[in-house]
Short mmCIF file of C-alpha atoms in Angstrom, two decimals:
data_model
loop_
_atom_site.label_atom_id
_atom_site.label_comp_id
_atom_site.label_asym_id
_atom_site.label_seq_id
_atom_site.Cartn_x
_atom_site.Cartn_y
_atom_site.Cartn_z
CA MET A 1430 0.00 0.00 0.00
CA ALA A 1431 2.87 2.37 0.84
CA VAL A 1432 4.48 1.64 -2.53
CA SER A 1433 1.17 2.42 -4.22
CA ILE A 1434 0.87 5.80 -2.48
CA LEU A 1435 4.41 6.77 -3.34
CA SER A 1436 3.85 5.91 -7.00
CA HIS A 1437 0.74 8.07 -7.35
CA GLU A 1438 1.22 10.88 -9.84
CA VAL A 1439 0.83 14.48 -8.75
CA SER A 1440 -1.83 14.88 -11.40
CA ASP A 1441 -4.05 12.77 -9.11
CA LEU A 1442 -3.94 15.61 -6.58
CA CYS A 1443 -4.95 18.16 -9.21
CA LEU A 1444 -8.37 16.66 -9.92
CA GLY A 1445 -11.01 19.32 -9.50
CA LYS A 1446 -8.51 22.11 -8.88
CA PRO A 1447 -9.15 25.42 -10.67
CA ALA A 1448 -6.68 26.89 -13.11
CA LEU A 1449 -4.22 29.37 -11.66
CA SER A 1450 -5.06 33.03 -11.76
CA SER A 1451 -2.01 34.80 -13.05
CA LEU A 1452 -0.21 38.10 -13.28
CA SER A 1453 2.58 39.22 -15.58
CA ALA A 1454 5.96 40.05 -14.08
CA SER A 1455 5.61 43.44 -15.81
CA ALA A 1456 2.54 44.31 -13.73
CA THR A 1457 2.59 46.86 -10.91
CA VAL A 1458 1.81 46.50 -7.21
CA GLY A 1459 -1.46 48.31 -7.90
CA ASP A 1460 -2.27 45.80 -10.65
CA ALA A 1461 -1.66 42.99 -8.17
CA LEU A 1462 -3.92 44.62 -5.58
CA SER A 1463 -6.70 45.12 -8.12
CA ALA A 1464 -6.37 41.57 -9.45
CA LEU A 1465 -6.51 40.09 -5.95
CA LYS A 1466 -9.68 42.02 -5.19
CA ARG A 1467 -11.23 41.19 -8.54
CA SER A 1468 -10.42 37.48 -8.58
CA GLY A 1469 -11.16 36.74 -4.95
CA ASP A 1470 -8.11 34.45 -4.91
CA LEU A 1471 -5.77 34.49 -1.93
CA PHE A 1472 -2.69 34.14 -4.14
CA LEU A 1473 -1.82 35.07 -7.71
CA SER A 1474 0.88 33.32 -9.71
CA VAL A 1475 3.42 35.66 -11.34
CA TRP A 1476 4.70 34.63 -14.76
CA SER A 1477 7.84 35.73 -16.56
CA CYS A 1478 6.07 36.41 -19.86
CA ASP A 1479 5.35 40.09 -20.43
CA ARG A 1480 2.22 39.72 -22.51
CA LEU A 1481 -0.49 37.14 -22.84
CA HIS A 1482 0.25 36.30 -26.48
CA HIS A 1483 3.81 35.38 -25.50
CA CYS A 1484 2.30 32.59 -23.41
CA ASN A 1485 -0.04 31.27 -26.06
CA SER A 1486 1.67 31.63 -29.41
CA PRO A 1487 2.00 28.37 -31.40
CA ARG A 1488 5.70 27.82 -30.82
CA PRO A 1489 7.57 24.70 -29.62
CA ASP A 1490 6.69 23.76 -26.06
CA LYS A 1491 10.32 23.72 -24.98
CA VAL A 1492 10.86 27.31 -26.08
CA ASP A 1493 7.59 28.38 -24.51
CA PHE A 1494 8.49 26.83 -21.18
CA GLU A 1495 11.84 28.59 -21.11
CA GLU A 1496 10.28 31.93 -22.00
CA CYS A 1497 7.15 31.70 -19.88
CA LYS A 1498 7.29 30.21 -16.42
CA CYS A 1499 5.87 30.91 -13.02
CA VAL A 1500 8.46 32.88 -11.09
CA GLY A 1501 6.60 33.38 -7.83
CA LYS A 1502 3.32 34.21 -6.14
CA VAL A 1503 1.89 37.28 -4.45
CA CYS A 1504 -0.91 37.82 -1.97
CA LEU A 1505 -2.52 40.67 -0.09
CA VAL A 1506 -0.06 40.19 2.80
CA ASP A 1507 2.80 41.00 0.42
CA VAL A 1508 1.04 44.21 -0.60
CA ILE A 1509 0.24 45.11 3.02
CA CYS A 1510 3.83 44.59 4.18
CA PHE A 1511 5.14 46.64 1.26
CA LEU A 1512 2.74 49.53 1.85
CA SER A 1513 3.50 49.49 5.59
CA GLY A 1514 7.00 50.87 5.02
CA GLU A 1515 7.26 54.52 6.11
CA GLU A 1516 8.44 55.78 2.71
CA ASN A 1517 5.55 54.04 1.00
CA LEU A 1518 3.06 55.42 3.52
CA LYS A 1519 4.32 58.90 2.66
CA ASN A 1520 3.49 58.31 -0.98
CA PRO A 1521 1.17 55.29 -1.39
CA GLY A 1522 0.24 56.35 -4.93
CA LYS A 1523 3.85 56.04 -6.04
CA ALA A 1524 4.27 52.77 -4.14
CA LEU A 1525 1.35 51.21 -6.00
CA GLN A 1526 3.09 52.04 -9.30
CA GLU A 1527 6.19 50.04 -8.36
CA PRO A 1528 6.73 46.80 -10.34
CA VAL A 1529 5.29 43.67 -8.79
CA SER A 1530 8.84 42.30 -8.66
CA VAL A 1531 9.41 44.36 -5.48
CA LEU A 1532 6.99 41.98 -3.76
CA LEU A 1533 9.06 38.99 -4.86
CA ASN A 1534 12.56 40.35 -4.20
CA SER A 1535 12.30 39.85 -0.44
CA LYS A 1536 11.44 36.19 -0.80
CA VAL A 1537 13.88 33.32 -0.93
CA PRO A 1538 14.21 31.64 -4.35
CA GLY A 1539 12.53 28.33 -5.00
CA LEU A 1540 9.25 28.94 -3.17
CA VAL A 1541 7.42 28.08 -6.38
CA ARG A 1542 8.61 25.15 -8.51
CA HIS A 1543 7.38 23.61 -11.75
CA LEU A 1544 6.70 19.87 -11.75
CA GLU A 1545 5.41 17.65 -14.53
CA PRO A 1546 2.04 15.95 -13.96
CA HIS A 1547 3.54 12.47 -14.28
CA ALA A 1548 5.95 13.06 -11.38
CA ASN A 1549 5.18 10.77 -8.45
CA LEU A 1550 4.08 11.79 -4.99
CA LEU A 1551 7.50 11.16 -3.47
CA ASP A 1552 9.06 13.56 -6.00
CA ALA A 1553 6.55 16.22 -4.94
CA ILE A 1554 7.23 15.61 -1.26
CA GLU A 1555 10.99 15.91 -1.76
CA VAL A 1556 10.56 19.23 -3.58
CA ILE A 1557 8.25 20.52 -0.84
CA LEU A 1558 10.70 19.51 1.88
CA GLY A 1559 13.44 21.16 -0.15
CA GLY A 1560 11.78 24.51 0.49
CA ALA A 1561 9.04 24.88 -2.12
CA GLN A 1562 5.68 26.22 -0.95
CA ASN A 1563 3.80 25.60 -4.17
CA LEU A 1564 4.21 23.20 -7.07
CA VAL A 1565 3.01 24.40 -10.48
CA ILE A 1566 1.44 21.45 -12.32
CA PRO A 1567 0.15 21.55 -15.92
CA LEU A 1568 -3.50 20.52 -16.13
CA HIS A 1569 -4.82 18.10 -18.69
CA ASN A 1570 -6.88 20.25 -21.02
CA PRO A 1571 -9.56 18.75 -23.29
CA PHE A 1572 -9.48 21.76 -25.65
CA THR A 1573 -7.89 21.47 -29.06
CA ARG A 1574 -5.12 23.89 -30.03
CA LYS A 1575 -7.58 25.84 -32.21
CA LYS A 1576 -10.00 26.23 -29.31
CA LEU A 1577 -7.20 27.16 -26.95
CA LEU A 1578 -5.93 29.88 -29.25
CA SER A 1579 -9.40 31.33 -29.74
CA LYS A 1580 -9.88 31.26 -25.98
CA SER A 1581 -6.53 32.82 -25.12
CA ALA A 1582 -7.37 36.40 -25.97
CA ALA A 1583 -9.89 36.61 -23.16
CA ASN A 1584 -8.41 34.09 -20.75
CA SER A 1585 -5.31 34.87 -18.71
CA THR A 1586 -5.03 31.39 -17.21
CA LEU A 1587 -3.24 29.92 -20.22
CA HIS A 1588 0.54 29.68 -20.37
CA ASN A 1589 2.40 27.80 -23.09
CA ASN A 1590 -1.05 26.79 -24.38
CA ARG A 1591 -1.78 25.01 -21.11
CA GLU A 1592 -3.59 25.74 -17.91
CA HIS A 1593 -1.90 25.04 -14.59
CA CYS A 1594 -2.87 24.45 -11.01
CA TRP A 1595 -0.69 24.47 -7.98
CA LEU A 1596 -0.27 22.15 -5.08
CA ALA A 1597 0.56 23.35 -1.60
CA GLN A 1598 1.69 21.59 1.56
CA GLU A 1599 -1.93 21.51 2.68
CA ASP A 1600 -2.87 19.47 -0.41
CA ILE A 1601 -0.15 16.93 0.35
CA ILE A 1602 -1.28 16.59 3.98
CA ARG A 1603 -4.93 16.27 2.98
CA TYR A 1604 -4.08 13.58 0.44
CA LEU A 1605 -2.00 11.61 2.94
CA LEU A 1606 -4.69 11.90 5.59
CA ASN A 1607 -7.06 10.01 3.29
CA SER A 1608 -4.75 7.00 3.64
CA ILE A 1609 -3.71 7.62 7.23
CA GLY A 1610 -4.04 3.95 8.18
CA VAL A 1611 -1.03 3.11 6.02
CA PHE A 1612 1.18 5.10 8.40
CA SER A 1613 0.10 3.29 11.58
CA PRO A 1614 1.14 3.51 14.36
CA THR A 1615 2.90 6.85 13.67
CA PRO A 1616 -0.26 9.01 13.47
CA ASN A 1617 -1.22 8.01 17.02
CA HIS A 1618 2.12 9.03 18.49
CA THR A 1619 2.40 12.36 20.26
CA ILE A 1620 3.98 15.27 18.44
CA GLU A 1621 6.50 15.47 21.28
CA SER A 1622 7.61 11.85 20.83
CA LEU A 1623 7.88 12.38 17.07
CA ASP A 1624 10.16 15.38 17.69
CA ILE A 1625 8.30 17.67 15.27
CA ILE A 1626 7.79 20.59 17.66
CA ASP A 1627 9.91 23.51 16.46
CA SER A 1628 10.91 25.16 19.72
CA GLU A 1629 13.60 27.48 18.33
CA SER A 1630 12.84 29.16 14.99
CA PHE A 1631 9.38 30.60 15.54
CA PHE A 1632 8.50 34.30 15.70
CA THR A 1633 7.20 36.20 18.72
CA VAL A 1634 6.45 39.75 19.81
CA HIS A 1635 5.06 41.11 23.06
CA TYR A 1636 1.63 42.65 23.37
CA ASP A 1637 2.96 46.20 23.92
CA ASP A 1638 5.59 46.07 21.16
CA PRO A 1639 4.98 48.33 18.15
CA ALA A 1640 3.23 46.37 15.41
CA SER A 1641 5.80 47.77 12.99
CA SER A 1642 8.46 45.74 14.82
CA ALA A 1643 6.55 42.63 13.74
CA LEU A 1644 6.59 43.66 10.08
CA PRO A 1645 9.74 41.73 9.08
CA LEU A 1646 8.48 38.79 11.14
CA ILE A 1647 5.16 38.82 9.29
CA SER A 1648 7.05 38.68 6.00
CA GLN A 1649 9.21 35.82 7.26
CA SER A 1650 6.23 33.94 8.68
CA LEU A 1651 4.57 34.15 5.27
CA ILE A 1652 7.64 32.52 3.75
CA LYS A 1653 7.86 29.86 6.46
CA GLN A 1654 4.07 29.43 6.49
CA THR A 1655 3.74 30.11 10.20
CA SER A 1656 2.45 33.09 12.21
CA VAL A 1657 3.79 35.65 14.69
CA ALA A 1658 2.92 34.75 18.28
CA ILE A 1659 1.92 37.52 20.68
CA LEU A 1660 3.11 36.89 24.23
CA ASP A 1661 2.45 38.48 27.60
CA THR A 1662 5.25 39.35 30.02
CA ASP A 1663 5.26 35.78 31.35
CA GLY A 1664 5.84 34.22 27.96
CA LYS A 1665 2.27 32.98 27.64
CA LEU A 1666 0.51 32.95 24.30
CA ILE A 1667 -2.31 35.46 24.13
CA GLY A 1668 -2.86 35.59 20.37
CA GLU A 1669 -1.14 35.84 17.02
CA ILE A 1670 -0.69 37.93 13.91
CA SER A 1671 -1.46 35.43 11.19
CA PRO A 1672 -0.68 35.98 7.49
CA PHE A 1673 -3.72 33.81 6.80
CA THR A 1674 -5.96 36.25 8.68
CA LEU A 1675 -4.24 39.30 7.17
CA ASN A 1676 -4.92 37.86 3.73
CA PHE A 1677 -8.61 38.46 4.37
CA CYS A 1678 -8.06 42.07 5.39
CA ASP A 1679 -8.04 45.25 3.35
CA ALA A 1680 -4.90 47.11 2.31
CA THR A 1681 -5.90 49.78 4.84
CA VAL A 1682 -4.39 47.59 7.55
CA ALA A 1683 -0.96 48.80 6.35
CA ALA A 1684 -1.61 52.08 8.15
CA ALA A 1685 -2.64 50.20 11.28
CA ILE A 1686 0.61 48.21 11.30
CA ALA A 1687 2.58 51.45 11.10
CA THR A 1688 0.79 53.10 14.03
CA LEU A 1689 -0.57 50.52 16.49
CA SER A 1690 0.95 48.18 19.03
CA ALA A 1691 0.95 44.44 18.34
CA GLY A 1692 -1.95 43.95 20.74
CA GLU A 1693 -3.92 46.81 19.20
CA LEU A 1694 -3.29 45.42 15.73
CA MET A 1695 -4.62 42.05 16.86
CA ALA A 1696 -7.83 43.77 17.95
CA TYR A 1697 -7.94 45.85 14.74
CA ILE A 1698 -7.95 42.81 12.46
CA ASP A 1699 -10.17 40.79 14.77
CA PHE A 1700 -13.33 42.65 13.77
CA ARG A 1701 -15.26 42.70 10.51
CA ASP A 1702 -15.17 46.49 10.79
CA PRO A 1703 -12.42 48.01 12.96
CA PRO A 1704 -13.81 49.83 16.00
CA GLU A 1705 -14.18 53.57 15.52
CA ASP A 1706 -11.81 54.32 18.40
CA LEU A 1707 -9.04 52.28 16.75
CA LEU A 1708 -9.67 53.90 13.37
CA ARG A 1709 -9.44 57.33 15.00
CA LEU A 1710 -6.25 56.29 16.82
CA VAL A 1711 -4.67 55.21 13.52
CA LYS A 1712 -5.62 58.49 11.84
CA ASP A 1713 -4.34 60.62 14.73
CA ARG A 1714 -1.01 58.83 14.82
CA LEU A 1715 -0.59 59.11 11.06
CA GLU A 1716 -1.05 62.85 11.33
CA GLU A 1717 1.36 63.07 14.27
CA ARG A 1718 4.02 61.38 12.17
CA ASN A 1719 3.37 63.57 9.13
CA LEU A 1720 2.04 60.60 7.18
CA GLY A 1721 -1.03 62.40 5.93
CA PRO A 1722 -1.02 60.76 2.47
CA ALA A 1723 -1.53 57.39 4.16
CA LEU A 1724 -4.94 58.62 5.31
CA ASP A 1725 -6.07 57.77 1.79
CA LEU A 1726 -5.64 54.13 2.75
CA ILE A 1727 -8.17 54.49 5.56
CA GLU A 1728 -11.84 54.15 4.78
CA GLU A 1729 -14.66 54.29 7.26
CA GLU A 1730 -15.95 50.99 5.99
CA SER A 1731 -12.88 48.98 5.10
CA GLY A 1732 -14.74 45.70 4.86
CA ILE A 1733 -12.15 43.81 6.85
CA SER A 1734 -13.08 40.17 7.16
CA SER A 1735 -12.85 38.39 10.45
CA LEU A 1736 -12.06 34.75 10.74
CA SER A 1737 -13.73 33.15 13.71
CA SER A 1738 -12.49 29.60 13.36
CA TYR A 1739 -10.71 28.93 16.59
CA SER A 1740 -10.09 25.92 18.80
CA SER A 1741 -7.55 24.04 20.85
CA SER A 1742 -6.71 20.41 20.19
CA SER A 1743 -5.83 17.28 22.08
CA ASP A 1744 -6.39 13.60 21.47
CA GLU A 1745 -9.77 13.88 23.15
CA GLU A 1746 -12.32 14.82 20.45
CA PHE A 1747 -9.63 16.76 18.51
CA GLY A 1748 -10.01 19.99 20.37
CA MET A 1749 -11.94 19.34 23.55
CA GLY A 1750 -8.89 18.34 25.53
CA ARG A 1751 -7.68 18.73 29.08
CA SER A 1752 -7.98 22.45 29.37
CA GLY A 1753 -9.87 23.48 26.21
CA GLY A 1754 -7.83 26.70 26.10
CA ILE A 1755 -6.68 29.44 28.42
CA ALA A 1756 -8.94 32.08 29.93
CA GLY A 1757 -8.67 35.66 28.75
CA ASN A 1758 -6.39 38.04 30.58
CA SER A 1759 -6.92 41.36 32.28
CA ALA A 1760 -5.91 43.32 29.20
CA GLY A 1761 -9.07 42.11 27.53
CA VAL A 1762 -7.24 40.64 24.56
CA ARG A 1763 -8.09 37.40 22.86
CA SER A 1764 -7.44 34.23 24.83
CA THR A 1765 -5.40 31.40 23.36
CA ALA A 1766 -8.66 29.53 22.93
CA GLN A 1767 -9.17 31.86 19.99
CA THR A 1768 -5.89 30.82 18.39
CA ILE A 1769 -5.22 27.36 16.98
CA VAL A 1770 -3.24 25.56 19.68
CA CYS A 1771 -2.35 22.03 20.69
CA TYR A 1772 -0.27 20.38 23.40
CA PRO A 1773 2.91 18.29 23.49
CA TRP A 1774 0.77 15.23 24.24
CA SER A 1775 -1.53 15.81 21.22
CA SER A 1776 -1.30 13.07 18.63
CA LEU A 1777 -0.07 13.73 15.12
CA VAL A 1778 -3.41 12.81 13.55
CA ALA A 1779 -5.26 15.15 15.93
CA VAL A 1780 -3.07 18.08 14.95
CA MET A 1781 -3.34 17.19 11.24
CA ILE A 1782 -7.14 17.17 11.37
CA GLN A 1783 -7.24 20.37 13.39
CA ALA A 1784 -4.92 22.25 11.03
CA LEU A 1785 -6.81 21.10 7.95
CA SER A 1786 -10.23 21.88 9.41
CA HIS A 1787 -9.17 25.43 10.26
CA ARG A 1788 -7.12 25.94 7.09
CA VAL A 1789 -3.95 26.89 8.96
CA SER A 1790 -0.46 25.74 8.07
CA CYS A 1791 0.87 25.75 11.63
CA THR A 1792 -0.40 25.00 15.11
CA TRP A 1793 1.02 26.55 18.28
CA VAL A 1794 2.11 24.15 21.00
CA ILE A 1795 1.48 25.29 24.57
CA GLU A 1796 1.60 23.91 28.09
CA GLU A 1797 -1.56 23.77 30.18
CA ASP A 1798 -0.80 27.17 31.71
CA GLY A 1799 -0.55 28.78 28.27
CA THR A 1800 3.25 28.98 28.12
CA LEU A 1801 4.38 28.77 24.52
CA VAL A 1802 6.46 25.68 23.75
CA GLY A 1803 6.82 25.90 19.97
CA VAL A 1804 5.01 25.32 16.72
CA VAL A 1805 4.14 22.37 14.48
CA THR A 1806 4.05 22.99 10.73
CA PHE A 1807 2.78 21.09 7.72
CA ALA A 1808 6.40 20.64 6.63
CA GLY A 1809 7.21 18.87 9.91
CA MET A 1810 4.20 16.59 9.52
CA ILE A 1811 5.11 15.75 5.92
CA LYS A 1812 8.67 14.90 6.91
CA VAL A 1813 7.53 12.39 9.54
CA LEU A 1814 5.03 10.77 7.19
CA ARG A 1815 7.61 10.56 4.41
CA GLU A 1816 10.01 8.71 6.68
CA ARG A 1817 7.24 6.30 7.67
CA LEU A 1818 6.40 5.69 4.01
CA LYS A 1819 10.02 5.02 3.14
CA SER A 1820 10.41 2.57 6.02
CA THR A 1821 7.41 0.53 4.88
CA ALA A 1822 7.92 0.77 1.13
#
């Protein structure tokens, strides 16, 4: 059975996936922002071809692939972090005219990799564990070349006369979970015994720290697919700044990052509409710092989305464990029960199910008193399952 899973082609994981929404590398930051709003997608793929017809002209596939390839991805968090810089807040109009490449320059190379659809699952896992976040896979397309060419003028999803999807770590985990019995008894072991708790390279800020101090950490957490933990003075987890949550916000949050504390920012993004007192605080501080142009980013009704999927996990009912979370603190901030947490004694399968059900790529690990221990990521889970597959293959 293990051999069968390893031999599955990555195209099997692409069934039902939509074609990638794309953006040219010659686009601007403003173009990216508009496309993200218009498409409703959380991420856009960025392609090296400058114009659509470069991607769909009837030339040899090999030449096309060399000339037109996916060179990265962008999301609203990238735009927010870019606009949050002081120089860009002074002139947001100019910042939005910068090339989209400025959103990619801060990222490590290799986050997006091309892979052929006939590659097997183990190949995909090795590329993911090598540092890739997304795999770009060509989709089987039933259209003839004539139909594709007639479609291309109005369809920006075609590249090299093919549509593509991408696979993320979440897709790999979800696929493996469907055959979780093959990995027995590993899934029932605790995450502590499996040594997949990262207790060193996670990101933290304190509640009273300026949110701007978390800006480089937010960018890094987006790359590492984690979050920034917010701690109290005792080192206890009281919340987080999650790129996943920020991706549902409006670009106006850039001004909030520049002016609020980490705790205030957590409250700002925690509501569908930011409270009036926080909006006024942001505006006042922008004016105090002579960042008047950034007021254009603030709208009375910013339409910020709030994600309310929260829980804590253990082996007992996957989230109704020993403590069920930590009570709120005197500062009135969110309790850790509102952040996705687990415990060292949680089983691997419990944490997998919890992360997938809440669509998060990492889960914080805490002690019963709320003290932060570390974080478990999809990459750590995949590594353990790969080793189990190899040992049984």
